[in-house]
Short mmCIF file of C-alpha atoms in Angstrom, two decimals:
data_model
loop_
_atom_site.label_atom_id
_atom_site.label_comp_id
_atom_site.label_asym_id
_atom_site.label_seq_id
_atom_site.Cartn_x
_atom_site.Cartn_y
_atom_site.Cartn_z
CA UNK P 16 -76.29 83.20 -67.32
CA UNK P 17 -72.72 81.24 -66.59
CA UNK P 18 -71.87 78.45 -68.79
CA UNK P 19 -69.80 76.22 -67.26
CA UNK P 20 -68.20 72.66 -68.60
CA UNK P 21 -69.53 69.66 -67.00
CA UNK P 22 -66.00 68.09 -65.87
CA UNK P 23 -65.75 71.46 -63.49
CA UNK P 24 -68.64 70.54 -61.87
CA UNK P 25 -68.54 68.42 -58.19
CA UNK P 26 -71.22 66.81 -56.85
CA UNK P 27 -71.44 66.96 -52.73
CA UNK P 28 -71.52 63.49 -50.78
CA UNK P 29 -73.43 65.03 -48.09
CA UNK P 30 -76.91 67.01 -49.96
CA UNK P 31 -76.30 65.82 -53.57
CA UNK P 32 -76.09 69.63 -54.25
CA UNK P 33 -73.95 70.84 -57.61
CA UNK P 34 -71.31 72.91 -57.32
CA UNK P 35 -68.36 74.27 -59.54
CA UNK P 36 -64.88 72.68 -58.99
CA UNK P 37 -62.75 75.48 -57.41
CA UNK P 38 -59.76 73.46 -56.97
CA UNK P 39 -57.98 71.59 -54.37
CA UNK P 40 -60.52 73.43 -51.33
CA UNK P 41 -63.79 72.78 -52.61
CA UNK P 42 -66.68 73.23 -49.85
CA UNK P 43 -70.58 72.82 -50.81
CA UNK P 44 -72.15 75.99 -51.69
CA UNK P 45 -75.71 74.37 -49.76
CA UNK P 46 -74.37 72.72 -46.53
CA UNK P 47 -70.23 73.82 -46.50
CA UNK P 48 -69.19 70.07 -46.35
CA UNK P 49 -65.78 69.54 -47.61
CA UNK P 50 -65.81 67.60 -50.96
CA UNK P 51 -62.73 65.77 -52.62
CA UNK P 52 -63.07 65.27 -56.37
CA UNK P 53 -60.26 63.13 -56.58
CA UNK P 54 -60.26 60.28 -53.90
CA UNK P 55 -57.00 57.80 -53.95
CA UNK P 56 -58.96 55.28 -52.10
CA UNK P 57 -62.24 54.56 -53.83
CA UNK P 58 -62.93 51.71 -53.04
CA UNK P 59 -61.12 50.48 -49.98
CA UNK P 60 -63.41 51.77 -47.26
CA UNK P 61 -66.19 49.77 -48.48
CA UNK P 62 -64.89 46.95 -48.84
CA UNK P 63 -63.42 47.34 -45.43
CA UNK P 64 -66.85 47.97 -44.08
CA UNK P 65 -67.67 44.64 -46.37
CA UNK P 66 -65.44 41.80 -44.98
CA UNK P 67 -66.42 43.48 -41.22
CA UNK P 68 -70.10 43.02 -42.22
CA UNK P 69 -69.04 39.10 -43.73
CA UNK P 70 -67.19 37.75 -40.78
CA UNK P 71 -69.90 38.89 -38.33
CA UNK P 72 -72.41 37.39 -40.23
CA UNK P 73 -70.77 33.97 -39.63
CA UNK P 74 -71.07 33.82 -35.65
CA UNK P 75 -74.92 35.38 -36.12
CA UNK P 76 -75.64 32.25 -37.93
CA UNK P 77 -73.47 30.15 -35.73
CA UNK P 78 -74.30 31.04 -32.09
CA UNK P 79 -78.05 31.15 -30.54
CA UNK P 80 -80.19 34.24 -31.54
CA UNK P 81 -82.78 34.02 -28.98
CA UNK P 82 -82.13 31.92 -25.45
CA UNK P 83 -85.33 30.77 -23.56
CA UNK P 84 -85.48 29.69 -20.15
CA UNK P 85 -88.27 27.59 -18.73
CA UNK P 86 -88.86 25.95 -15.51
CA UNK P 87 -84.75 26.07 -14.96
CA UNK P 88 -84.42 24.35 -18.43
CA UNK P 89 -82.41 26.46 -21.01
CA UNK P 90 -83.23 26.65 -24.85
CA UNK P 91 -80.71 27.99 -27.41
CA UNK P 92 -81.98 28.85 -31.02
CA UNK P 93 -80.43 29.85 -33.91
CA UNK P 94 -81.59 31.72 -36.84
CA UNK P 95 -81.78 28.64 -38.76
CA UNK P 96 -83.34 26.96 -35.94
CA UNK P 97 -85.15 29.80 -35.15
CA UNK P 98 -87.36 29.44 -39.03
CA UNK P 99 -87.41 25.42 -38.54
CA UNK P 100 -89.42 25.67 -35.27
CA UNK P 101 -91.45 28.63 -36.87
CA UNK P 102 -92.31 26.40 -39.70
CA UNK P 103 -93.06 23.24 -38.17
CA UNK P 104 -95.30 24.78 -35.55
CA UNK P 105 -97.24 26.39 -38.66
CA UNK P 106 -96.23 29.91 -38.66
CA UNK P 107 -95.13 29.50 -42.28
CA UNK P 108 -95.39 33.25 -43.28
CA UNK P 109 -93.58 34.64 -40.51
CA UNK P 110 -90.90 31.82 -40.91
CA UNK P 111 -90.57 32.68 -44.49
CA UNK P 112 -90.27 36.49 -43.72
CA UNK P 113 -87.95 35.54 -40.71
CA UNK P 114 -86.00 33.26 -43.67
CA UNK P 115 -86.23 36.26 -46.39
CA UNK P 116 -84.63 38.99 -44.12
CA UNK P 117 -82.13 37.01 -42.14
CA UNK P 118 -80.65 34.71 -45.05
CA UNK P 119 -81.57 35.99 -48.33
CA UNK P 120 -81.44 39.63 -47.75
CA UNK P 121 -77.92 39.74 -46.28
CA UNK P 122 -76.65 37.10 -48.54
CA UNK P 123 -78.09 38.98 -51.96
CA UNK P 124 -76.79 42.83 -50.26
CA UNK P 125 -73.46 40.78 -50.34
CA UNK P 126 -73.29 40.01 -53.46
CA UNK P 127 -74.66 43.00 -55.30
CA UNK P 128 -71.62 45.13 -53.23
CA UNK P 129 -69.10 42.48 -54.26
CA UNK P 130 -70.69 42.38 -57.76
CA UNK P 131 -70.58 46.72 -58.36
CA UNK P 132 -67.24 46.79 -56.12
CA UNK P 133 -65.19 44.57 -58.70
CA UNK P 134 -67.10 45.63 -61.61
CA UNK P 135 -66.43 49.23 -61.01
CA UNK P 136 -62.66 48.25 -61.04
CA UNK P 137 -62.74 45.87 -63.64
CA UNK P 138 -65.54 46.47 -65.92
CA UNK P 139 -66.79 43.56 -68.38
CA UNK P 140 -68.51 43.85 -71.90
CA UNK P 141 -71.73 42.29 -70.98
CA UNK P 142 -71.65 44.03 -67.48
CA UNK P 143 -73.04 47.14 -69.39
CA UNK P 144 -76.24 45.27 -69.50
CA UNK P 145 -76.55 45.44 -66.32
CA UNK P 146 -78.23 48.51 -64.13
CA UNK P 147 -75.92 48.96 -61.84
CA UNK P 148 -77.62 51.84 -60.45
CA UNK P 149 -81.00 50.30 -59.64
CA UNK P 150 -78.86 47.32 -58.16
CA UNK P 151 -76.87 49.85 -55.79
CA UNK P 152 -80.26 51.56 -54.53
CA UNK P 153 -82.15 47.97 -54.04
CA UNK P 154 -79.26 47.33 -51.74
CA UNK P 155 -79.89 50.79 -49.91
CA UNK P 156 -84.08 49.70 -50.00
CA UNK P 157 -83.87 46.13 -48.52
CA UNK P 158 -80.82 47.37 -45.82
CA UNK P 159 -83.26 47.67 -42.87
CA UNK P 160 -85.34 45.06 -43.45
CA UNK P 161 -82.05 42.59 -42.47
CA UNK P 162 -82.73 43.72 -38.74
CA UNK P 163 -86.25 42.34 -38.65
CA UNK P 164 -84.69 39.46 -36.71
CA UNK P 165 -83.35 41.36 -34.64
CA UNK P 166 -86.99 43.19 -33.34
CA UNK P 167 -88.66 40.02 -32.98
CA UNK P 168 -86.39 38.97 -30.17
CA UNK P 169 -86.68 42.62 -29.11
CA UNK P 170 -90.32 41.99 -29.08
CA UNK P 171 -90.15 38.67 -27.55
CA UNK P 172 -88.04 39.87 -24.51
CA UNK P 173 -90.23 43.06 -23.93
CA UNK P 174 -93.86 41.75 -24.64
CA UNK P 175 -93.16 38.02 -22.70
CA UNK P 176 -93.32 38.59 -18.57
CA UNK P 177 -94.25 34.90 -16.92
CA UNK P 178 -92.41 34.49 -14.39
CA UNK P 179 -91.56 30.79 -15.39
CA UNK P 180 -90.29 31.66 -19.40
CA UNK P 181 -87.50 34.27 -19.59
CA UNK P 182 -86.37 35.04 -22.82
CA UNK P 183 -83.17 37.06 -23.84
CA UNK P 184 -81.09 38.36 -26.75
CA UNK P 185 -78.04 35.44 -27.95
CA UNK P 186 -74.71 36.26 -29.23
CA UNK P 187 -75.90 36.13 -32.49
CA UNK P 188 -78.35 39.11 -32.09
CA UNK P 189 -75.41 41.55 -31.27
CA UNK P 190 -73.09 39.93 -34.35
CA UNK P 191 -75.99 40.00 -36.42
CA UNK P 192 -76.72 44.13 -35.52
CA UNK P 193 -73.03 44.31 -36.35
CA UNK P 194 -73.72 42.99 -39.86
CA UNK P 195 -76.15 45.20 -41.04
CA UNK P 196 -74.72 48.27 -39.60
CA UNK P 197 -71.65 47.62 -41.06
CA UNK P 198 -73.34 46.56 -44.23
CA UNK P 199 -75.35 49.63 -44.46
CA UNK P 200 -71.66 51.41 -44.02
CA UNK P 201 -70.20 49.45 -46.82
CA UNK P 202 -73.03 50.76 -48.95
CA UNK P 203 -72.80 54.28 -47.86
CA UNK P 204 -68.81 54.29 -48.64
CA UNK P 205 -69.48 52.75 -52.04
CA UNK P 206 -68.95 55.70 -54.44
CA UNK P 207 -71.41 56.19 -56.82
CA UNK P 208 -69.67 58.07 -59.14
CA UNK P 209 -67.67 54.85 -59.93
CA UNK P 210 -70.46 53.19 -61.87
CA UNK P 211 -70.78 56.34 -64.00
CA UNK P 212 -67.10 56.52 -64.94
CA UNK P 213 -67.44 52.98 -66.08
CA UNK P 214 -70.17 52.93 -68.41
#
């Protein structure tokens, strides 16, 4: 049996698998990605992915999400508008879920990457408190549930064929998409190795 120190050992990005640090060409022993030990930008890719994800979340919320047409008259709705109507027609649970995965969802998956981004960079003495690692795989949990919004108008268009109502996708759908994708990709760059080295 081969003892071998735990700071030679590399951990592959790709299938989590361990392998022994070889050098400067290190390739995973499991699936032959390359893996980099030493990154000079740790963090800078996710928060790229972050601000992309932020300022397309501002025209979803801005421009119509779903546009109706009835009869030759046109209806825009937003997502805000979108959970009003749901809620004063009495569809409170699926306005609240609408609510849920379209504002709070994004909003929270925000601020967790903001929170572990600068706290991995400038670590606090109560932020040991905190789990950092249950708060990086919530954000990795709730990440799909964001698009719900998305599906019902997906739904909507594809289930809805009277010839009088036409209903399509707004603006906001596509900026919304862009979001969570890019979201999703800000969590994916984050590093997790960071919150380790800082505890």
């Amino acid at each position: 049996m081969i003892e071998v120190d735990e700071k030679d050992l590399i951990r592959c990005p790709v299938c989590e698998a361990v392998n022994i640090d070889k050098g400067k060409e290190n390739r995973c022993r499991r699936c032959g990605s390359p893996i980099y030990k030493y990154r000079r930008f740790k963090t800078e890719k996710s928060w790229a992915y972050l601000i992309t994800a932020i300022i397309a979340y501002i025209p979803a919320n801005l421009y119509p999400m779903l546009v109706s047409t009835q009869f030759g008259k046109v209806e825009e709705s937003t997502i805000i508008g979108g959970v009003i109507l749901l809620w004063e027609s009495g569809s409170f649970p699926i306005a609240a879920i609408i609510f849920f995965a379209s504002i709070i969802v994004p909003i929270m998956k925000f601020l967790i990457l903001v929170y572990l981004l600068i706290s991995v960079k400038y670590p606090l003495g109560k932020d040991k408190k905190v789990n950092k690692h249950k708060l990086y795989y919530m954000t990795e949990v709730i990440g799909p549930w964001s698009m719900i919004d998305v599906f019902v108008v997906a739904i909507l268009a594809a289930l809805i064929h009277m010839h009088n109502i036409q209903i399509i996708a707004g603006t906001a759908a596509t900026a919304f998409a862009l979001s969570v994708f890019f979201t999703l990709l800000a969590a994916q760059a984050f590093d997790e190795r960071l919150i380790k080295e800082n505890r």
